[in-house]
CSV table of C-alpha atoms and ligand atoms in Angstrom, one decimal:
chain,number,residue,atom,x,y,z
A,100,UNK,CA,99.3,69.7,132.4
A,101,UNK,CA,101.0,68.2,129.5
A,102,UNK,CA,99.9,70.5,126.8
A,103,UNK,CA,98.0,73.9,126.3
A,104,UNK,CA,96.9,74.0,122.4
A,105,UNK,CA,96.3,77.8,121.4
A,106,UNK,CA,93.6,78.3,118.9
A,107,UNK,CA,93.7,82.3,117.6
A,108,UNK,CA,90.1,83.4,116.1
A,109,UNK,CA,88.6,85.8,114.1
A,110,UNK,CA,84.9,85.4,113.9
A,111,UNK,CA,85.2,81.2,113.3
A,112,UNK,CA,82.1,80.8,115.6
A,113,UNK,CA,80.6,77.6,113.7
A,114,UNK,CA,84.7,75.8,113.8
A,115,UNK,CA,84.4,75.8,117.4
A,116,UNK,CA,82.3,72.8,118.6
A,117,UNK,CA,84.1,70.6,115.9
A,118,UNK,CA,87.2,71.6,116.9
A,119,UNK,CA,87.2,71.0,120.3
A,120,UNK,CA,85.7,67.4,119.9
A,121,UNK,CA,88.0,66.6,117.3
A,122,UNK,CA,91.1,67.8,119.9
A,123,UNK,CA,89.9,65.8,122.7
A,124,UNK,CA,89.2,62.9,121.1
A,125,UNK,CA,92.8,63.0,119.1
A,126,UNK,CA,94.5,63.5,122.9
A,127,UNK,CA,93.0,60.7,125.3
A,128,UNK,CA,94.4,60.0,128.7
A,129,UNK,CA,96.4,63.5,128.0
A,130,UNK,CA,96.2,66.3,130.8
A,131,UNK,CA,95.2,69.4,128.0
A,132,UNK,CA,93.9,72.5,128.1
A,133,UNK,CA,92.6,74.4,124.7
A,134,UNK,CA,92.8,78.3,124.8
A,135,UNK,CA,91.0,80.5,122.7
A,136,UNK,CA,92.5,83.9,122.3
A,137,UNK,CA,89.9,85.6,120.5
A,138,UNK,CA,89.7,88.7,118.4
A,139,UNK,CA,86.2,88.3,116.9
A,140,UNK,CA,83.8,91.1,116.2
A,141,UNK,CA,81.2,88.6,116.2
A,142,UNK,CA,79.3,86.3,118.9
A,143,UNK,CA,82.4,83.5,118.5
A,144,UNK,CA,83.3,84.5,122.2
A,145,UNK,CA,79.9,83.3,123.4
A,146,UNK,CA,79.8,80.3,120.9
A,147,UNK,CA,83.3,79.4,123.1
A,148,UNK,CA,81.8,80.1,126.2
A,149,UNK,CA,79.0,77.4,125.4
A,150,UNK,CA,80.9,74.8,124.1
A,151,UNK,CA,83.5,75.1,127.1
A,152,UNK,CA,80.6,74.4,129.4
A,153,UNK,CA,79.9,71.2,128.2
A,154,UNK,CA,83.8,70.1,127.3
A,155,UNK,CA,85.4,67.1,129.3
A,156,UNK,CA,88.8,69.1,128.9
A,157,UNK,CA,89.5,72.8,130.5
A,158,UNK,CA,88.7,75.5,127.6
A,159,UNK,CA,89.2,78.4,128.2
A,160,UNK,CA,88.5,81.9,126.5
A,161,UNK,CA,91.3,85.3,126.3
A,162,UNK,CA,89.2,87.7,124.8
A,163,UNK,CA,91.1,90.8,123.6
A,164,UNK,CA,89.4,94.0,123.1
A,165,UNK,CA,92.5,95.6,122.4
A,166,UNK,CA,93.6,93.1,119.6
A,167,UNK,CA,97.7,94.1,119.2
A,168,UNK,CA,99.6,92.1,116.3
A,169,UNK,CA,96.9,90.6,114.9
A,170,UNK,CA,96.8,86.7,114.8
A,171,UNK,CA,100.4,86.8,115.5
A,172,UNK,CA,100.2,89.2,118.4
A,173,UNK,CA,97.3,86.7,119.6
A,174,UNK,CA,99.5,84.0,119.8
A,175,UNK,CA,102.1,85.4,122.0
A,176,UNK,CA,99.5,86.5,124.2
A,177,UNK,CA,98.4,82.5,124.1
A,178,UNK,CA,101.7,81.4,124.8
A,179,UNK,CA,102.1,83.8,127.8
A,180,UNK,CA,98.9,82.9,129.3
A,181,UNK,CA,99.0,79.2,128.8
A,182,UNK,CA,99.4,76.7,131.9
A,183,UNK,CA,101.9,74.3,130.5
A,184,UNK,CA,105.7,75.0,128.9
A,185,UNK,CA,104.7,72.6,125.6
A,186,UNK,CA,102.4,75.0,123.7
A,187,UNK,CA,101.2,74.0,120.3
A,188,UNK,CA,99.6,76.7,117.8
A,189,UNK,CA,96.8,75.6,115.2
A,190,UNK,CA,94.3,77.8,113.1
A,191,UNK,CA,90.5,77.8,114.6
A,192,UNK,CA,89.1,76.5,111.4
A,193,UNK,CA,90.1,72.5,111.0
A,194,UNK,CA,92.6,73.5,108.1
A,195,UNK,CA,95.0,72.2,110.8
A,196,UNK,CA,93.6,68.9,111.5
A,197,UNK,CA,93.8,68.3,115.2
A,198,UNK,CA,95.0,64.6,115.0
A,199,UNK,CA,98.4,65.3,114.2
A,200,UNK,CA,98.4,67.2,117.6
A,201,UNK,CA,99.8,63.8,119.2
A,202,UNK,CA,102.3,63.4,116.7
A,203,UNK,CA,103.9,66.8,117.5
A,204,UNK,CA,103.8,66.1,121.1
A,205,UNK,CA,104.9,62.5,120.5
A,206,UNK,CA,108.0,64.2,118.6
A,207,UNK,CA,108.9,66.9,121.5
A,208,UNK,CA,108.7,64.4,124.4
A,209,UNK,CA,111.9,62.7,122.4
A,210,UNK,CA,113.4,65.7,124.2
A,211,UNK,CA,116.0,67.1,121.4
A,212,UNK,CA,113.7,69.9,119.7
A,213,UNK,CA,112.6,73.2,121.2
A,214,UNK,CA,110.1,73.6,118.1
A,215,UNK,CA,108.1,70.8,116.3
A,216,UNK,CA,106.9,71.8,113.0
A,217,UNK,CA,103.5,70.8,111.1
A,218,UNK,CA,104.8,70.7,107.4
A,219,UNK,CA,103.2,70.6,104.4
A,220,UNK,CA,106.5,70.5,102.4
A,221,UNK,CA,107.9,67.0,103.8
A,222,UNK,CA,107.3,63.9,102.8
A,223,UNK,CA,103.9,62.9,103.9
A,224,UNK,CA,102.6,66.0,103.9
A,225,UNK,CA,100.5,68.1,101.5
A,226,UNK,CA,99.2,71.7,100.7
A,227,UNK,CA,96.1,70.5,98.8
A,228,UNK,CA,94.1,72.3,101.0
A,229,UNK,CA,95.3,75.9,100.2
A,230,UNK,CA,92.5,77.9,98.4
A,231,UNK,CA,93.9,78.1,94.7
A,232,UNK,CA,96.7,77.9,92.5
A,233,UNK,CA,97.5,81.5,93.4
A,234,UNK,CA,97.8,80.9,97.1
A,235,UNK,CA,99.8,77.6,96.3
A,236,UNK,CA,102.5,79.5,94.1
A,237,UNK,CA,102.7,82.6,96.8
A,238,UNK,CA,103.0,79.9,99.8
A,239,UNK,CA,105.9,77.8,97.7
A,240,UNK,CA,107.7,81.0,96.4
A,241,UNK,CA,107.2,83.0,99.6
A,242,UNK,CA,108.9,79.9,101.5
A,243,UNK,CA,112.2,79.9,99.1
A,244,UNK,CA,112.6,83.8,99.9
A,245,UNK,CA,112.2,83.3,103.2
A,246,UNK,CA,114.4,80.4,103.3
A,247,UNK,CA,117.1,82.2,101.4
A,248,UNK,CA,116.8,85.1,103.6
A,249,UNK,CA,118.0,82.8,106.5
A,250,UNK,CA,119.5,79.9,105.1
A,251,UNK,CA,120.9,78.9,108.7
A,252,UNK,CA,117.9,79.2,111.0
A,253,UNK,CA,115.2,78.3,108.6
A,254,UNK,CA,118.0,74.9,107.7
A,255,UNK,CA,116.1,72.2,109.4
A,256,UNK,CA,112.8,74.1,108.6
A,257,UNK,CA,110.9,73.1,105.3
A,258,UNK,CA,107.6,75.4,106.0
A,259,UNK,CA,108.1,78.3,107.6
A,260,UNK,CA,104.9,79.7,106.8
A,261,UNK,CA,103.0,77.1,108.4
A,262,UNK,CA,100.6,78.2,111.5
A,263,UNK,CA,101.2,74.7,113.1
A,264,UNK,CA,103.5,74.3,115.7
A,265,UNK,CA,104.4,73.1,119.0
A,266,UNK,CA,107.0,75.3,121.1
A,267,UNK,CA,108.6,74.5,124.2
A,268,UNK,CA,108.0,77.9,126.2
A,269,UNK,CA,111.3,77.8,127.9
A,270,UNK,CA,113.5,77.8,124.4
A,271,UNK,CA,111.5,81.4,124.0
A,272,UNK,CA,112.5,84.5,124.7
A,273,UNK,CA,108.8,86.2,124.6
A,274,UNK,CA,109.8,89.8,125.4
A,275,UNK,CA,112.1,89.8,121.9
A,276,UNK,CA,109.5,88.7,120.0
A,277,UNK,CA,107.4,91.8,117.7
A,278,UNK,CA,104.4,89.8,116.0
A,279,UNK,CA,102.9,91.4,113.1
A,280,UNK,CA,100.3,89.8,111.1
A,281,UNK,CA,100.1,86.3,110.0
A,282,UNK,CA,103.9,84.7,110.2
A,283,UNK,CA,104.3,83.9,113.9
A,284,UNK,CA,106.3,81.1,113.0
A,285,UNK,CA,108.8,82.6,111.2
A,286,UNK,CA,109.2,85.6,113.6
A,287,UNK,CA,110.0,82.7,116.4
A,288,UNK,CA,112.6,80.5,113.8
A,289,UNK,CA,114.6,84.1,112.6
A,290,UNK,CA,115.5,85.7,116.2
A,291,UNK,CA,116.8,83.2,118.0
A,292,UNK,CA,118.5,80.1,116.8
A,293,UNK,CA,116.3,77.3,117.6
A,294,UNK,CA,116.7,73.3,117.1
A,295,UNK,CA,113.8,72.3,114.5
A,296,UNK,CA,112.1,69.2,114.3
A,297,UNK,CA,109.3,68.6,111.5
A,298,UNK,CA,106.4,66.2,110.8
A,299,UNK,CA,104.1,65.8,108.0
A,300,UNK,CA,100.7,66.9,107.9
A,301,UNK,CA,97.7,67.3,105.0
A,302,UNK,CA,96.5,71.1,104.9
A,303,UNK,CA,92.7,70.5,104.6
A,304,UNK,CA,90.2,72.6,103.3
A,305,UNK,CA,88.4,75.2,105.6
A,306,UNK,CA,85.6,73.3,108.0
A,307,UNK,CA,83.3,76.3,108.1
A,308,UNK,CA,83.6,80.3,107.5
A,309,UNK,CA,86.5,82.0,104.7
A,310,UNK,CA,89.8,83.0,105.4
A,311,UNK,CA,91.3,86.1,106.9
A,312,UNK,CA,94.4,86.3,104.4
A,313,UNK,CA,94.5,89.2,102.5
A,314,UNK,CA,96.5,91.9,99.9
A,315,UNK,CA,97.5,93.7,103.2
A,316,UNK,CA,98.9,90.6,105.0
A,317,UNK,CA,101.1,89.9,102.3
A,318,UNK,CA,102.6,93.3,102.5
A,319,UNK,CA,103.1,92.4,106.1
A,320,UNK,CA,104.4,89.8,105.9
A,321,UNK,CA,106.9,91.2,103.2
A,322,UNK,CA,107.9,93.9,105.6
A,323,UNK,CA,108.2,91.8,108.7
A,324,UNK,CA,110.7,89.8,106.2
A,325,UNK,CA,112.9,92.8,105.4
A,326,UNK,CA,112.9,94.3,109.0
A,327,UNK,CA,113.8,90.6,110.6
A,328,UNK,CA,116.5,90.4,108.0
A,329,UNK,CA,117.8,93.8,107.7
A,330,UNK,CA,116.6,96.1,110.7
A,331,UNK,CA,113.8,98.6,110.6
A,332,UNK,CA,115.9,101.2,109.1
A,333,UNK,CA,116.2,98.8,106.1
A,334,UNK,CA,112.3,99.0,105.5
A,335,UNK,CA,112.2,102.9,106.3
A,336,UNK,CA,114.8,103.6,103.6
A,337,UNK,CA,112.6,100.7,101.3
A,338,UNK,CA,109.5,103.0,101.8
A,339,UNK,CA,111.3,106.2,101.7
A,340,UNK,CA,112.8,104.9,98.4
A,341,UNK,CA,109.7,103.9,96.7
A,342,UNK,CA,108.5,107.3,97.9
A,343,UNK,CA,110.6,109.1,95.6
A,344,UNK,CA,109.9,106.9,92.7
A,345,UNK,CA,105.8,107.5,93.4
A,346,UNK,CA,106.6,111.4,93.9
A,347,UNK,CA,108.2,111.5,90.1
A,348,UNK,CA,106.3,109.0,88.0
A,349,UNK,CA,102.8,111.2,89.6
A,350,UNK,CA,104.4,114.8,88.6
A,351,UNK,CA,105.2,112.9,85.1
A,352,UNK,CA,101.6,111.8,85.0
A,353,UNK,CA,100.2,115.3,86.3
A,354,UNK,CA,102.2,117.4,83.4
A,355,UNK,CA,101.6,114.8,80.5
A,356,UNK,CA,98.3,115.7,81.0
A,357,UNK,CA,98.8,119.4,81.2
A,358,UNK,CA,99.0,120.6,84.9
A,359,UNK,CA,101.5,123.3,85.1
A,360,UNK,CA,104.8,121.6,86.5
A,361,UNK,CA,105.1,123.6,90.6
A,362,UNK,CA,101.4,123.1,90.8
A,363,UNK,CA,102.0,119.2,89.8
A,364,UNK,CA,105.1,119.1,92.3
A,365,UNK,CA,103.2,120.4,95.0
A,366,UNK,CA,99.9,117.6,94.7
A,367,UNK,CA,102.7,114.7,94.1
A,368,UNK,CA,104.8,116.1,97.2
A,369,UNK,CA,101.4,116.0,99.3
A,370,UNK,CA,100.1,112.6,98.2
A,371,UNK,CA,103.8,111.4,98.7
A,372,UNK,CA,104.1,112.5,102.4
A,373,UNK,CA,100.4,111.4,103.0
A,374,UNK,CA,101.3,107.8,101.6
A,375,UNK,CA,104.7,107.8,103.4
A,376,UNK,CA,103.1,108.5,106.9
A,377,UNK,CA,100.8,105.6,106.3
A,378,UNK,CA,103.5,103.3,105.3
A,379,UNK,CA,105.2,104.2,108.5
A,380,UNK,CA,102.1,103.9,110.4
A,381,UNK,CA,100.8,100.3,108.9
A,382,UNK,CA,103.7,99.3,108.3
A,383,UNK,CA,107.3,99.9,109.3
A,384,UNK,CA,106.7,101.1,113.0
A,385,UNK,CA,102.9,99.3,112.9
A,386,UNK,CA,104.4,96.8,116.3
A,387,UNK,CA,105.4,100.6,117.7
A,388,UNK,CA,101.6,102.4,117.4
A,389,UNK,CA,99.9,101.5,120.2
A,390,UNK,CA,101.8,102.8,122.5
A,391,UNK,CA,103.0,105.8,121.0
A,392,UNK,CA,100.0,108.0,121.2
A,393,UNK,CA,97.6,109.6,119.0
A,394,UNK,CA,98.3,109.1,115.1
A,395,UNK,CA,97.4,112.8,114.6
A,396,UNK,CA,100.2,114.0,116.8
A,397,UNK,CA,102.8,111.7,115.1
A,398,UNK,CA,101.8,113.2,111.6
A,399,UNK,CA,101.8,116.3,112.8
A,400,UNK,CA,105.7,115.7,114.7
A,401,UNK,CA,106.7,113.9,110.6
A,402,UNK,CA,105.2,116.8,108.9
A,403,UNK,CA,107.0,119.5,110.7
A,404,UNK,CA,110.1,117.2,110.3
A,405,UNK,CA,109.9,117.0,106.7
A,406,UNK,CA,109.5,120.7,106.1
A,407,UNK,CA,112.1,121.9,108.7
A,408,UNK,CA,114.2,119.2,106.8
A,409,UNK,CA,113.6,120.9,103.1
A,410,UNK,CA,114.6,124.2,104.7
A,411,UNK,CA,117.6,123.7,106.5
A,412,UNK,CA,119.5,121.5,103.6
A,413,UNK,CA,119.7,124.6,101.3
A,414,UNK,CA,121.6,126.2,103.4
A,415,UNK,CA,124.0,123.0,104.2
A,416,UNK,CA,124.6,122.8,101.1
A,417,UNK,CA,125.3,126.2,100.5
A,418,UNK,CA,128.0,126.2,103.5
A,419,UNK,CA,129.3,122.7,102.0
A,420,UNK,CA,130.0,124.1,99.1
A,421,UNK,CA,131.6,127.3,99.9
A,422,UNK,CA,132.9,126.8,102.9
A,423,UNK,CA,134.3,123.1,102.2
A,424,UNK,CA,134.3,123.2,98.8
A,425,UNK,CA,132.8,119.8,98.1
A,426,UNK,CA,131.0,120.0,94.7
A,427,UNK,CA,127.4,120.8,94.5
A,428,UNK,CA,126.1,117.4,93.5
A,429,UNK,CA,128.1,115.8,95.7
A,430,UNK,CA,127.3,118.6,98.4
A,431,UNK,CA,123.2,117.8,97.8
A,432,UNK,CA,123.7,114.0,97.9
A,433,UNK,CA,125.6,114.7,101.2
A,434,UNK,CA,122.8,116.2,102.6
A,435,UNK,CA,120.5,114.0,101.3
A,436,UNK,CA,122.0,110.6,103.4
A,437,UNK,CA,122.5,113.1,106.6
A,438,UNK,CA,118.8,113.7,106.4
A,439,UNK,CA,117.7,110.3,105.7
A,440,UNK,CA,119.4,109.0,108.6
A,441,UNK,CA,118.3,111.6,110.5
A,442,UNK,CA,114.6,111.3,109.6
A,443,UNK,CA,115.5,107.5,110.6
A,444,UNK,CA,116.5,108.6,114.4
A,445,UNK,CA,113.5,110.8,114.8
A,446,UNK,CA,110.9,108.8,113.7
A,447,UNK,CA,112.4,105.7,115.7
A,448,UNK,CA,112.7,107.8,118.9
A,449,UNK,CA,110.4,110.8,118.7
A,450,UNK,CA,107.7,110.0,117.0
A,451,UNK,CA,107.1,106.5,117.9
A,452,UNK,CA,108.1,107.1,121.5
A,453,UNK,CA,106.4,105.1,123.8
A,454,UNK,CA,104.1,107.1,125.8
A,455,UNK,CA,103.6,104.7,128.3
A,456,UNK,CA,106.0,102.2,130.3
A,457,UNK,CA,105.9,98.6,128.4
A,458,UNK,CA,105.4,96.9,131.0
A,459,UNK,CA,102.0,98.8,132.6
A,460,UNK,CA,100.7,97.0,129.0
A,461,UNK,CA,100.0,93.3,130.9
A,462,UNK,CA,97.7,91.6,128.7
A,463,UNK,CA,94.1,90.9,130.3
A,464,UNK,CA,93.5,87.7,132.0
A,465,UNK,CA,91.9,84.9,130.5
A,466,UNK,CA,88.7,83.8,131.6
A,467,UNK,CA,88.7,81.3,134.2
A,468,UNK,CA,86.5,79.3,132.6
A,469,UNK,CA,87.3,76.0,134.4
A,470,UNK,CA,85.5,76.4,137.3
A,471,UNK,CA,82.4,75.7,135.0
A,472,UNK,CA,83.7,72.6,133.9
A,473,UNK,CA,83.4,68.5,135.0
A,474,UNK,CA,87.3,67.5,134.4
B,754,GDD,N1,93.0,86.2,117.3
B,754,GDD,C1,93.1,86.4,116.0
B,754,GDD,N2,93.3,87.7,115.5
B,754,GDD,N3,93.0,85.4,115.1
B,754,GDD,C2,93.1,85.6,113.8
B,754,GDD,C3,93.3,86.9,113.3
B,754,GDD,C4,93.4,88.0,114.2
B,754,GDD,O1,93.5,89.1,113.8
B,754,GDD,N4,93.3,86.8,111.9
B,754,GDD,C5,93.1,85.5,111.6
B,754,GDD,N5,93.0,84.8,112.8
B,754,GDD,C6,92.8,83.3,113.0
B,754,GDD,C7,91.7,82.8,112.1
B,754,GDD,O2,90.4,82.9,112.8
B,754,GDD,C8,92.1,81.3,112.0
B,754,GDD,O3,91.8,80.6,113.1
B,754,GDD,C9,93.6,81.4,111.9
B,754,GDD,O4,94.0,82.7,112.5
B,754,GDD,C10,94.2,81.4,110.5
B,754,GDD,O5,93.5,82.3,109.7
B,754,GDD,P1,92.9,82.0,108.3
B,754,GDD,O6,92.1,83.1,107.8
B,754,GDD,O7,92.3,80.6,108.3
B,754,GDD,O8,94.2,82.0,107.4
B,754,GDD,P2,94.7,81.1,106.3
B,754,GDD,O9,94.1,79.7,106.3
B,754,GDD,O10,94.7,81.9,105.0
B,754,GDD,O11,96.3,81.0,106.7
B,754,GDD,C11,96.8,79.9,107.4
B,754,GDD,O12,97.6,79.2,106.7
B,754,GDD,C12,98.8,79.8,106.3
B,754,GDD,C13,99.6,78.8,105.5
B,754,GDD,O13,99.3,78.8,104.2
B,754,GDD,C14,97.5,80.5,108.7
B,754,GDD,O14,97.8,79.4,109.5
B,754,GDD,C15,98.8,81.1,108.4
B,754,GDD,O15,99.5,81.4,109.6
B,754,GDD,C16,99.6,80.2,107.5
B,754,GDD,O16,100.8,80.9,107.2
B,755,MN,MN1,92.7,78.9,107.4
């Protein structure tokens, strides 16, 4: 097997057919297999399972019923389950035009690359086929951050964003990897130095169906930035942080409009903890959720935190202050980091605990599909 190409979909039944043509016609005389790992809620697994049947190459089909990371978490489950060590990654609706697919193996079999990038910000290449001038400016200024951010690994990279890639499976280290959302790419470029090589490609418009980007992705994505750049406890204090400015701009709100000012603490404390939690949840520890339980149990395990928290710092303070003399202020602010830092450690390894050994989590097997097939 030269090549496995990993397609992740999300309900892209009518992509399929054309997609599969336009691969094996853009690879002859090339041992390939296509994978389809699959999250759909719709009938695109049996669409799949069709036009496998009646493929000349081996397609085959990784349905996940338990869909973890999202299109990213799809592709590591792709990469694991693929037959050959060249791997490339390409969206299920034609945006990523499946000729160029020989060009990116052309470029590995050279032999100095671990990762061959499709860009759209190379000569040659163009983004015409993003949806608006909106996505264009968020793609171009979401790259330069992310370049910035890591100016060293992202070097010989000029789209990081991109969904388009060939890997060599052996340059990975699959286990480090924590896929969240849309940016697999970038999660593979920032752990682990890896030596880049790029060709040109034209984004094209969608073939069939709408895209799966969205508000929430974005925030994702800009929380998979911070925590790949600055460690989790980076985005915790982030949230935490924008917390506090939430909790005081809604009791300012609540009182300007005449709410009596303990009653409006106490409704801007509640919404505040409420919003935190789900910022945690969605997230900061979102990679850390599935195997840490029931949500219900970890709000219950914050909540208790947060209020045991508020009553044993007065009386900190009070011994700082009496006992060591610091200065009150100083004395609260004291308190203040202690408990951040310890809110930190207990959310990191008591609420989001792993309930169950990592490793009894082995992904479902892909459908040998195959055996149905002529070649
Ligand atoms: N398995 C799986 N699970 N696949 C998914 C999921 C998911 O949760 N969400 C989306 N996909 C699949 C889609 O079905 C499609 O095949 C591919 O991932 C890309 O999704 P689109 O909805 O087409 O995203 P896009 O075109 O907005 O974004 C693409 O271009 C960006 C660059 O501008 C993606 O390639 C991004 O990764 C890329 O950054
Ligand atoms: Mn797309």
């Amino acid at each position: 097997m030269d090549l496995t190409v990993i397609v992740p979909t999300f309900n892209e039944g009518p992509n399929v057919a054309e997609l599969v043509r336009r691969t094996t016609d853009a690879l002859p005389g090339r041992a390939i297999e296509i994978l389809f790992v699959d999250d759909s809620t719709d009938d695109t697994p049996d669409i799949i399972r069709a036009v496998a049947a009646q493929a000349s190459v081996p397609v085959r089909l990784l349905h996940r019923d338990r869909p973890v990371g999202g299109l990213g978490g799809a592709v590591v489950d792709g990469i694991r389950a693929a037959a050959s060590d060249f791997c490339v990654v390409m969206d299920g609706d034609l945006q990523h035009p499946p000729e160029v697919i020989a060009e990116l193996l052309a470029r590995a079999e050279v032999g100095d690359a671990d990762v061959v990038v499709a860009s759209r910000y190379i000569a040659g290449g163009t983004s015409d086929g993003l949806a608006n001038a909106v996505r264009t400016l968020v793609s171009r200024g979401s790259t330069l951050l992310t370049k910035a951010m890591f100016p060293r690994k992202l070097h010989n990279c000029s789209d990081p964003m991109t969904g388009f890639f060939l890997i060599d499976r052996r340059a990975l280290d699959v286990e480090d990897l924590r896929p969240r959302g849309f940016k697999i790419l970038l999660e593979i470029l920032a752990r682990k130095q890896m030596r880049v090589a790029e060709v040109p490609f034209s984004f094209a418009p969608r073939f069939a169906g709408e895209s799966k980007a969205s508000f929430s992705q974005g925030m994702r994505f800009l929380t998979q930035l911070t925590m790949l750049r600055f460690g989790r406890m980076s985005a915790f204090a982030l949230v935490g942080g924008l917390g506090a400015v939430a909790n005081l701009l809604i009791m300012w709100g609540l009182t300007a409009v005449g709410v009596q000012y303990l009653v409006a603490a106490v409704i801007a404390s509640v919404i505040t903890i409420v919003a935190n939690f789900l910022a945690l949840e969605y997230l900061v520890f979102a990679d850390m959720r599935e195997e840490s339980g029931l949500m219900r149990h970890r709000f219950v395990k914050s909540f208790t935190f947060n209020g045991i928290e508020a009553i044993v710092r007065i009386p900190v303070i009070w011994l700082l202050v009496n006992e060591a003399h610091i200065q009150s202020v100083v004395a609260a602010g004291l308190t203040l980091v202690a408990a951040f830092v310890i809110r930190f450690v207990f959310h990191a390894l008591v609420v989001y605990a792993p309930k169950k050994a990592r490793n009894a989590q082995i992904a479902a097997l892909p459908e040998p599909l195959e055996d149905e097939l002529a070649a």
